[in-house]
Coordinates of C-alpha atoms and ligand atoms in Angstrom, one line a residue:
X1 CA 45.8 61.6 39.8
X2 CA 46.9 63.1 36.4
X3 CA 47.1 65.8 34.3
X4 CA 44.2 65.6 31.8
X5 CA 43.6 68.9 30.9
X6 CA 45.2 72.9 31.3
X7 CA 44.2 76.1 30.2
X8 CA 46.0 79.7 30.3
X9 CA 44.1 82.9 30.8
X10 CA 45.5 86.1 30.5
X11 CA 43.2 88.8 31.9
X12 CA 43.3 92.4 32.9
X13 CA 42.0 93.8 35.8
X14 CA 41.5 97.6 36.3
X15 CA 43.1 99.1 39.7
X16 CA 40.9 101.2 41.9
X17 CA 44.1 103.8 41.8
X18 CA 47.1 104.0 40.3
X19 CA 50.0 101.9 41.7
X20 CA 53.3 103.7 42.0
X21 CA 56.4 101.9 42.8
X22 CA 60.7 102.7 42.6
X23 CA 60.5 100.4 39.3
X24 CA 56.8 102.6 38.2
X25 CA 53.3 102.8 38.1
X26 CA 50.4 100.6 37.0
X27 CA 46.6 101.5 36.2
X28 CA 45.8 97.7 35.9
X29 CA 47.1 94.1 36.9
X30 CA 47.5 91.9 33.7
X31 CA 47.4 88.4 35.2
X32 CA 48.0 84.8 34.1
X33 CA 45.6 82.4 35.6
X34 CA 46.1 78.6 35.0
X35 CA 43.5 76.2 34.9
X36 CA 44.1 72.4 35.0
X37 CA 42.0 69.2 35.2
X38 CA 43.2 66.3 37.2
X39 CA 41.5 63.2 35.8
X40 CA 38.1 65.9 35.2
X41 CA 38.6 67.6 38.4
X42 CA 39.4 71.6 38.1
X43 CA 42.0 73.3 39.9
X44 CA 43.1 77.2 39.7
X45 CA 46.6 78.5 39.7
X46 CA 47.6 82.2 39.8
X47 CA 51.0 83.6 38.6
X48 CA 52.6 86.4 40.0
X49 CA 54.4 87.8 37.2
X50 CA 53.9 91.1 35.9
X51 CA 53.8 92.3 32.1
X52 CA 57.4 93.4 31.7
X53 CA 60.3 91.9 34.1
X54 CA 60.9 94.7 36.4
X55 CA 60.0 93.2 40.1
X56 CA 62.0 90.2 39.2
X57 CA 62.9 88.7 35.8
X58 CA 59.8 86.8 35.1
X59 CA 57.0 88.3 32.8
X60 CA 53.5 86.9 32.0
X61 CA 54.6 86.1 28.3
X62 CA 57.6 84.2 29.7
X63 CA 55.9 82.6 31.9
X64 CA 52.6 81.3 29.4
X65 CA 55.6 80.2 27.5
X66 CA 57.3 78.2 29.9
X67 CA 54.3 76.6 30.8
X68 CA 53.3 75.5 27.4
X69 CA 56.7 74.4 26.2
X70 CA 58.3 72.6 28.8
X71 CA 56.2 72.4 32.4
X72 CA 52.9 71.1 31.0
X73 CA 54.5 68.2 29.1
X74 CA 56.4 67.0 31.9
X75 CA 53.5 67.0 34.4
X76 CA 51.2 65.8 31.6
X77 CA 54.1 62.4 31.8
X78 CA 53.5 62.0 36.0
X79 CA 51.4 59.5 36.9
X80 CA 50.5 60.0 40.5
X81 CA 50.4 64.2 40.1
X82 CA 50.0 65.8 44.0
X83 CA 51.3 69.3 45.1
X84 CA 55.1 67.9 46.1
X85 CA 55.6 66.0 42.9
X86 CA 55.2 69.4 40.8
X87 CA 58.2 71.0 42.4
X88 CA 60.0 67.7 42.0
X89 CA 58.9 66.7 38.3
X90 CA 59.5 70.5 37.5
X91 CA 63.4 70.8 39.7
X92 CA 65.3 69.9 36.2
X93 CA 63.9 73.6 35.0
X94 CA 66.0 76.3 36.5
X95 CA 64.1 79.5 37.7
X96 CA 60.6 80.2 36.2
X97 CA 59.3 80.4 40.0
X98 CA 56.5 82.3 39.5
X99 CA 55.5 79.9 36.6
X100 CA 56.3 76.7 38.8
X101 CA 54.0 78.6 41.7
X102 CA 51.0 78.9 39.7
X103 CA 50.9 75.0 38.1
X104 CA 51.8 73.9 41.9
X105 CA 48.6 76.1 43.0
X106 CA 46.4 74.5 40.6
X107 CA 47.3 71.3 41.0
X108 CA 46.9 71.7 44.9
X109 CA 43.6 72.8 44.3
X110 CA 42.2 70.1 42.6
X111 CA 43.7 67.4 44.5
X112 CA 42.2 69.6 47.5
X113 CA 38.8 69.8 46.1
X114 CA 38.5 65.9 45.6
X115 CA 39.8 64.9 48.8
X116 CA 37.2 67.9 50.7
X117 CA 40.5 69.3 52.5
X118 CA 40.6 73.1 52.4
X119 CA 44.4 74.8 51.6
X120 CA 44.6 76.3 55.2
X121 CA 44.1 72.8 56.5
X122 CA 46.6 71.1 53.9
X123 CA 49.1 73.8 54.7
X124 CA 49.1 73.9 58.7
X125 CA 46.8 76.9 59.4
X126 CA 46.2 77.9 63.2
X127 CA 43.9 81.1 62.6
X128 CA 40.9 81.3 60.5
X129 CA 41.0 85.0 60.3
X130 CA 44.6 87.1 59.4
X131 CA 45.2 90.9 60.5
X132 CA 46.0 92.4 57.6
X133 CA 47.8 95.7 56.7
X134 CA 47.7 97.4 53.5
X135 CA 50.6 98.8 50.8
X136 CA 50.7 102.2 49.9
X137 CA 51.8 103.1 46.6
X138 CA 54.5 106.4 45.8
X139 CA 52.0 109.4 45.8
X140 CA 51.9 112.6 43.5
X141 CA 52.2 114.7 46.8
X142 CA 52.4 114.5 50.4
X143 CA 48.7 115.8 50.9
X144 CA 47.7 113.0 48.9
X145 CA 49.3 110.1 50.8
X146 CA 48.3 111.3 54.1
X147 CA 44.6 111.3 52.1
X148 CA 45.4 108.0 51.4
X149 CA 46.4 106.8 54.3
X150 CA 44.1 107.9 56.1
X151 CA 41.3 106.3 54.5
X152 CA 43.4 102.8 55.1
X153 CA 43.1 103.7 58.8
X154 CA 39.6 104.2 58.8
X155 CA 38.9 101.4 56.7
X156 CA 40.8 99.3 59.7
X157 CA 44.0 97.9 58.3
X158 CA 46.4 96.9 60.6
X159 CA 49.5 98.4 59.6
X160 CA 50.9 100.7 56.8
X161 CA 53.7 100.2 54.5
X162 CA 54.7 102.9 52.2
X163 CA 56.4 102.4 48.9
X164 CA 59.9 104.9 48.9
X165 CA 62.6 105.4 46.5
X166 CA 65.1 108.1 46.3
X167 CA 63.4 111.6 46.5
X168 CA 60.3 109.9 48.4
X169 CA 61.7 108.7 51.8
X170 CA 62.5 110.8 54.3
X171 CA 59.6 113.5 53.9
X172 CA 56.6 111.1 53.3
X173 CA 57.8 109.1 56.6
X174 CA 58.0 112.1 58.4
X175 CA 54.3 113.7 57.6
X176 CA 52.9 110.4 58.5
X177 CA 54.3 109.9 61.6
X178 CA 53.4 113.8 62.6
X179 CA 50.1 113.2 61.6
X180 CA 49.2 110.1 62.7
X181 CA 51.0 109.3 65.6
X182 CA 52.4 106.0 67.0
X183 CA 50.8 103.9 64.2
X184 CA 52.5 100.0 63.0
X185 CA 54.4 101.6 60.0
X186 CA 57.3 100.5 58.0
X187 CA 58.9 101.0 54.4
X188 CA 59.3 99.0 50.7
X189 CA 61.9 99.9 48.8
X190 CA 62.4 97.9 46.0
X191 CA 65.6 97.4 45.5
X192 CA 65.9 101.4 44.8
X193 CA 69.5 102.3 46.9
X194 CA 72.5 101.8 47.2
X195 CA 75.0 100.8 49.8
X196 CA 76.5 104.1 49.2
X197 CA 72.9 105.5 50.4
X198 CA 73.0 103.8 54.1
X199 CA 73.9 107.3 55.8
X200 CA 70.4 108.5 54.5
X201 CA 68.7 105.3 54.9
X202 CA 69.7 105.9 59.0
X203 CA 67.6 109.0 58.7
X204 CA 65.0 107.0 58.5
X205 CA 66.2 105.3 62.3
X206 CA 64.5 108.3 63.8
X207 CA 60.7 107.5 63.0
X208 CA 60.7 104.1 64.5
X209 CA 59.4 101.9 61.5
X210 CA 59.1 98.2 62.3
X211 CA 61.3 97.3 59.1
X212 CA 62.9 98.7 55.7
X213 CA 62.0 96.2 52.9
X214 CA 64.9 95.3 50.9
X215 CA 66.6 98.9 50.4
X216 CA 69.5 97.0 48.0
X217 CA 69.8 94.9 45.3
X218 CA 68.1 91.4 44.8
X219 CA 71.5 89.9 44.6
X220 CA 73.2 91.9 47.3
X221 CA 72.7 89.9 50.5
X222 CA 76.5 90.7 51.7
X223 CA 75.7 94.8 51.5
X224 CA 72.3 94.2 53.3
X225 CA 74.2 92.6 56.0
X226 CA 76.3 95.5 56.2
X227 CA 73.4 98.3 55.7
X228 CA 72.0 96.3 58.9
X229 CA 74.7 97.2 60.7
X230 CA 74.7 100.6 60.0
X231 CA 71.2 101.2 60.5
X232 CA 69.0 100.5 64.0
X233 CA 65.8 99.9 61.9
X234 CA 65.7 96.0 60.8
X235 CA 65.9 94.9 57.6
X236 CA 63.2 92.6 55.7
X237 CA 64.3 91.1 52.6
X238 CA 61.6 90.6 49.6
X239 CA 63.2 89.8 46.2
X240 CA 66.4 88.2 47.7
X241 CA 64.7 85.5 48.9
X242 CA 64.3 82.9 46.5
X243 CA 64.0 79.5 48.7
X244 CA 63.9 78.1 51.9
X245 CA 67.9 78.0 51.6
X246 CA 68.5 81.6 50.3
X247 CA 66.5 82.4 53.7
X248 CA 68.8 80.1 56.1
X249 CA 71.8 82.1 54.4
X250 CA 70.6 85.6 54.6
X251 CA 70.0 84.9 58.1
X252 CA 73.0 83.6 59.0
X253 CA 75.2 86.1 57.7
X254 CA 72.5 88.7 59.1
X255 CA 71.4 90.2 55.6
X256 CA 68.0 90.3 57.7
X257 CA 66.1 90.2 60.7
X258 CA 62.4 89.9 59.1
X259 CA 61.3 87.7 55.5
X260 CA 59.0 88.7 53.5
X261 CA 57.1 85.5 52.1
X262 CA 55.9 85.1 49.0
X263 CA 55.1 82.2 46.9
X264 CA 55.7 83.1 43.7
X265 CA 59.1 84.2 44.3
X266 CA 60.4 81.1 46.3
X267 CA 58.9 78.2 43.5
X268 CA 55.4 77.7 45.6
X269 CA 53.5 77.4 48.4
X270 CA 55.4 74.4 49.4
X271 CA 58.5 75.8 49.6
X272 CA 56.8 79.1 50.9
X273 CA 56.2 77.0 54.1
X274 CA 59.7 75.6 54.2
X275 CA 60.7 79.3 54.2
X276 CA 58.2 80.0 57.1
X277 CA 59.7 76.5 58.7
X278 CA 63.3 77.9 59.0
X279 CA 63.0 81.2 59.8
X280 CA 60.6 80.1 62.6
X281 CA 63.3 77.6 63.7
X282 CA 65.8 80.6 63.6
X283 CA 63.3 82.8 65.8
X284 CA 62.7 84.7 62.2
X285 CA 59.2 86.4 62.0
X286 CA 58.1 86.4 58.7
X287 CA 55.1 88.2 57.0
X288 CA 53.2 87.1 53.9
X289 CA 53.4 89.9 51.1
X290 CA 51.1 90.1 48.1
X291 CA 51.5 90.7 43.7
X292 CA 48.0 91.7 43.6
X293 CA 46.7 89.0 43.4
X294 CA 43.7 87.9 42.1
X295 CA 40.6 86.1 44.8
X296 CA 42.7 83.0 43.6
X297 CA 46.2 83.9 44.5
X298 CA 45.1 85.8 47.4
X299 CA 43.1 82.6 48.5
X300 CA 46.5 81.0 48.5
X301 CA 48.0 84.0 50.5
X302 CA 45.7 84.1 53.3
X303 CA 46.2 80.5 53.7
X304 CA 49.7 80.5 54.0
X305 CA 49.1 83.5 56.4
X306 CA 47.6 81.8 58.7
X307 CA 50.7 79.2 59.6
X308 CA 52.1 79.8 63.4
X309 CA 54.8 81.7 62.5
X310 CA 53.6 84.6 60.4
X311 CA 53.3 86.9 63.5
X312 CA 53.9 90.0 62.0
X313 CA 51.0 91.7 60.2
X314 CA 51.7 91.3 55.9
X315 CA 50.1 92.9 52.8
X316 CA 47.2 90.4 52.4
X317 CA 44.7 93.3 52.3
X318 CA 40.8 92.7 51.2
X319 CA 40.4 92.7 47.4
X320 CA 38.6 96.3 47.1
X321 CA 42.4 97.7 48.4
X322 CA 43.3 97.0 44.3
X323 CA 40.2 95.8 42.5
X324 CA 36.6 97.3 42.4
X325 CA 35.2 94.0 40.7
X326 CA 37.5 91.0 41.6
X327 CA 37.6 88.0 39.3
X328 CA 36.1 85.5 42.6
X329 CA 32.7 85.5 43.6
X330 CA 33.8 85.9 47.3
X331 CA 35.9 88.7 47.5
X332 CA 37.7 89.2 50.7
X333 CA 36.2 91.8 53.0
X334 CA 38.1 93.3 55.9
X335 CA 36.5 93.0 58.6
X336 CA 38.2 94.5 62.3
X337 CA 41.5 94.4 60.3
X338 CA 41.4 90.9 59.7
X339 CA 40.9 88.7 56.3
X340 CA 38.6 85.1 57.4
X341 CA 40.8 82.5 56.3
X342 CA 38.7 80.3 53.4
X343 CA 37.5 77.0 54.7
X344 CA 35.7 75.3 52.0
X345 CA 37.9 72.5 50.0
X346 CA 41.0 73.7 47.5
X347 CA 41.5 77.4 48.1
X348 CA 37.9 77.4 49.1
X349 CA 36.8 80.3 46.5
X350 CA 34.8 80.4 43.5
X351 CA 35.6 81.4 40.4
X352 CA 33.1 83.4 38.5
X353 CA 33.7 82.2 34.5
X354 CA 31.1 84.8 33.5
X355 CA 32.9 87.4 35.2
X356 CA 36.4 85.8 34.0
X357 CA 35.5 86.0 30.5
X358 CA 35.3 89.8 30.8
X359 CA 38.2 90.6 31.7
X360 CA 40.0 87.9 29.5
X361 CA 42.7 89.0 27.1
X362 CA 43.7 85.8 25.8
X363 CA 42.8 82.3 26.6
X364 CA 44.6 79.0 25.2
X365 CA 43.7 75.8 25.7
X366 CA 47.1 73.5 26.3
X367 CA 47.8 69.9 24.6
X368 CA 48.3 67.8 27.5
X369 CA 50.5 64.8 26.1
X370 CA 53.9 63.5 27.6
X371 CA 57.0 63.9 26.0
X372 CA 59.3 61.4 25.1
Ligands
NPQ1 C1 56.2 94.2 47.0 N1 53.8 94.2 46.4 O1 56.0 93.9 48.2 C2 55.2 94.1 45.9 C3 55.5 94.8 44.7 C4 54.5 94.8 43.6 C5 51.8 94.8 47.6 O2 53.7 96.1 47.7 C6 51.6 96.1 39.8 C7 52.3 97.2 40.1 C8 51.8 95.0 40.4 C9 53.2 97.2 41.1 C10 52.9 93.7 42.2 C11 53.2 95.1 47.2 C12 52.7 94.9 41.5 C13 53.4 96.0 41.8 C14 53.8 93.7 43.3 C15 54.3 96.0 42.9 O3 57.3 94.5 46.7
MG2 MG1 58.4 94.2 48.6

C-alpha cells in the first residue's frame, strides 16, 4: 500500500484529577494524534510525548515537527508501506521514538483494517481480557492517597503503583501497607535519586513491594545494577529502556530484574514485542506501562498486553482512571480487574471525529509527496 494521505491533531484532554509526578503535575494530557490514509484507507496513530520534554526528551511540538519535515516524506516515497517497513524506511532518523511509534501505529492500523486482522491478532495475543492495575499520582497528603487508593481498590484494579520522589517514599508506602494490608503494591520513581540515595531506597525493602521503577537516571544502567545489589526489592527499568537491545544489556549486567514496556519509548509496537521476545527468552517478566493514552494508544497497549509474556499486572487501566470523556467511542471499562482485549480489525476502536474536534487544538493536514 502507500501513503496517500496524513493528518496531525493536537488535542487536549482534561484529567479527572491532577497528575503529580518527581518531574510535576498535570491537569490535562495534550496529545498528538496522527491520521494517515493508505491508498484511501484510514489508520490512527497516538504519540506519547508530552508538552515540554521532561519524561524523556521528546515533546509534542518536536515530534509534529519531525513528522512533517522528515518521516512523512520518506514514507510518502515507499511503495509497499506495512508496519515493518516504517521502522526500516524511518532507521536513517536517530531517536524521535515516540514520533516513529505513532506513524508505525497508524500505518498498522490501516493495513489492519483492510486485511479484517485485529492488532491483538497481528501482534500474538493469547488473552482477550488483561488484569490491569492502576498508577497513583504524588498526593497533597497522606489522608488523600489512602482516599485515593482506596477508591482504586474498590473500583477492582489489580495492583497499585505509587508515584515517589524524595520527601514522598518512605511514609506514603508505609500508610498504605498499614492500612491495606497484603495488597500487589510497588513504586515509580522517575528517575528522582541518586545512587548516593540506595541506603534509603533499602528502607523501602521492609514493605515487600513487587518492584521499584527506575529509582536512577535514564542513562545510568551501571548504578541500577549496583542499587540492585544493595537493595532486596527488584528493580524495573522504564526510561532506560529504549530497544529490544538496551533490554538484553540491562539484563545481562543485571541493571534489572523486571521491564517496563512501552511503545513509544522503544521506536513501536514492533520493537515493543521484540523487547517482550528477549526478556521472555531471558525468563524476564515484563509489564506494559501507559502515557495516558488516548482510546487509540491505549487500544495499542492492551494489545500488546495481551502477548504470553506480560505476566505481571501493568498500568493499562480503563479510560475513566484519567479521562471523564475519552476521545473513542468505546472507552475501556474495567471490568473484575481486567480490560477486554479489542477484537474488531486495526486497533479495533472507533474514533468519534465529532467528539475529536472538541478537544482539537490544532489540526494540519500533511503534503504527502516523496523527496528526492
Ligand atoms: C510512567 N506513566 O510509568 C508514566 C509517566 C507519565 C501511568 O505512571 C502527564 C503527566 C502525562 C504525567 C504520562 C504512568 C504523563 C505523566 C506518563 C507521567 O513513568
Ligand atoms: Mg515509569
Amino acid at each position: 500500500m502507500k501513503l496517500t494521505g496524513a493528518e496531525l491533531i493536537h488535542a487536549r484532554l482534561p484529567l479527572v484529577a491532577p497528575f503529580e509526578t518527581s518531574f510535576g503535575a498535570q491537569n490535562e494530557r495534550d496529545v498528538l494524534l496522527v491520521r494517515v490514509e493508505l491508498d484511501g484507507q484510514e489508520g490512527w496513530g497516538e504519540c506519547g510525548a508530552l508538552p515540554d520534554p521532561v519524561y524523556s526528551q521528546e515533546y509534542i511540538e518536536a515530534a509534529a515537527l519531525t513528522i512533517r519535515r522528515f518521516f512523512v516524506p520518506a514514507l510518502a516515497a515507499a511503495d509497499q508501506l506495512t508496519a515493518p517497513r516504517v521502522a526500516t524506511t524511518l532507521s536513517r532518523f536517530i531517536g524521535h521514538r515516540m514520533a516513529k511509534t505513532a506513524l508505525e501505529l497508524a500505518v498498522l492500523d490501516a493495513e489492519l483494517r483492510a486485511a479484517g486482522m485485529s492488532a491483538a491478532d497481528y501482534l500474538g495475543a493469547v488473552r482477550d481480557s488483561v488484569p490491569t492495575g492502576v498508577s497513583v499520582g504524588i498526593h497533597p497528603s497522606i489522608p488523600a492517597l489512602l482516599e485515593a487508593v482506596e477508591r482504586y481498590l474498590v473500583q477492582g484494579y489489580m495492583r497499585i503503583k505509587l508515584k515517589i520522589k524524595p520527601g514522598w517514599d518512605i511514609e506514603p508506602v508505609r500508610a498504605v501497607r498499614e492500612r491495606f494490608g497484603d495488597i500487589p503494591l510497588q513504586v515509580d520513581a522517575n528517575t528522582a535519586y541518586d545512587l548516593a540515595d540506595a541506603r534509603h531506597l533499602a528502607r523501602l525493602d521492609d514493605f515487600d513491594l513487587l518492584m521499584i521503577e527506575q529509582p536512577l537516571g535514564e542513562e545510568d544502567l551501571t548504578e541500577h545494577a549496583e542499587l540492585a545489589r544493595l537493595v532486596r526489592t527488584p528493580i524495573c527499568l522504564d526510561e532506560s529502556v529504549t530497544s529490544a537491545k538496551g533490554a538484553a544489556d540491562a539484563v545481562r549486567i543485571g541493571a534489572c530484574s523486571v521491564v517496563n514496556i512501552k511503545a513509544g519509548r522503544v521506536g513501536g509496537y514492533l520493537e515493543a514485542r521484540a523487547v517482550h521476545d528477549v526478556c521472555a527468552a531471558n525468563g524476564v517478566p515484563v509489564w506494559c506501562g501507559g502515557m495516558l493514552e488516548t482510546g487509540i494508544g491505549r487500544a495499542a497497549n492492551v494489545a500488546l498486553a495481551a502477548l504470553p509474556g506480560f505476566t505481571i499486572t501493568g498500568d493499562t487501566s480503563a479510560s475513566d482512571r484519567y479521562y471523564a470523556r475519552d476521545i473513542i467511542t468505546e472507552p475501556f471499562v474495567l471490568q473484575d480487574g481486567h480490560v477486554p482485549v479489542p477484537c474488531g480489525p486495526g486497533l479495533g476502536v472507533t474514533v468519534d471525529t465529532d467528539a475529536l474536534r472538541r478537544f482539537t487544538v490544532e489540526r494540519e493536514d500533511l503534503h504527502v509527496f516523496a523527496i528526492g
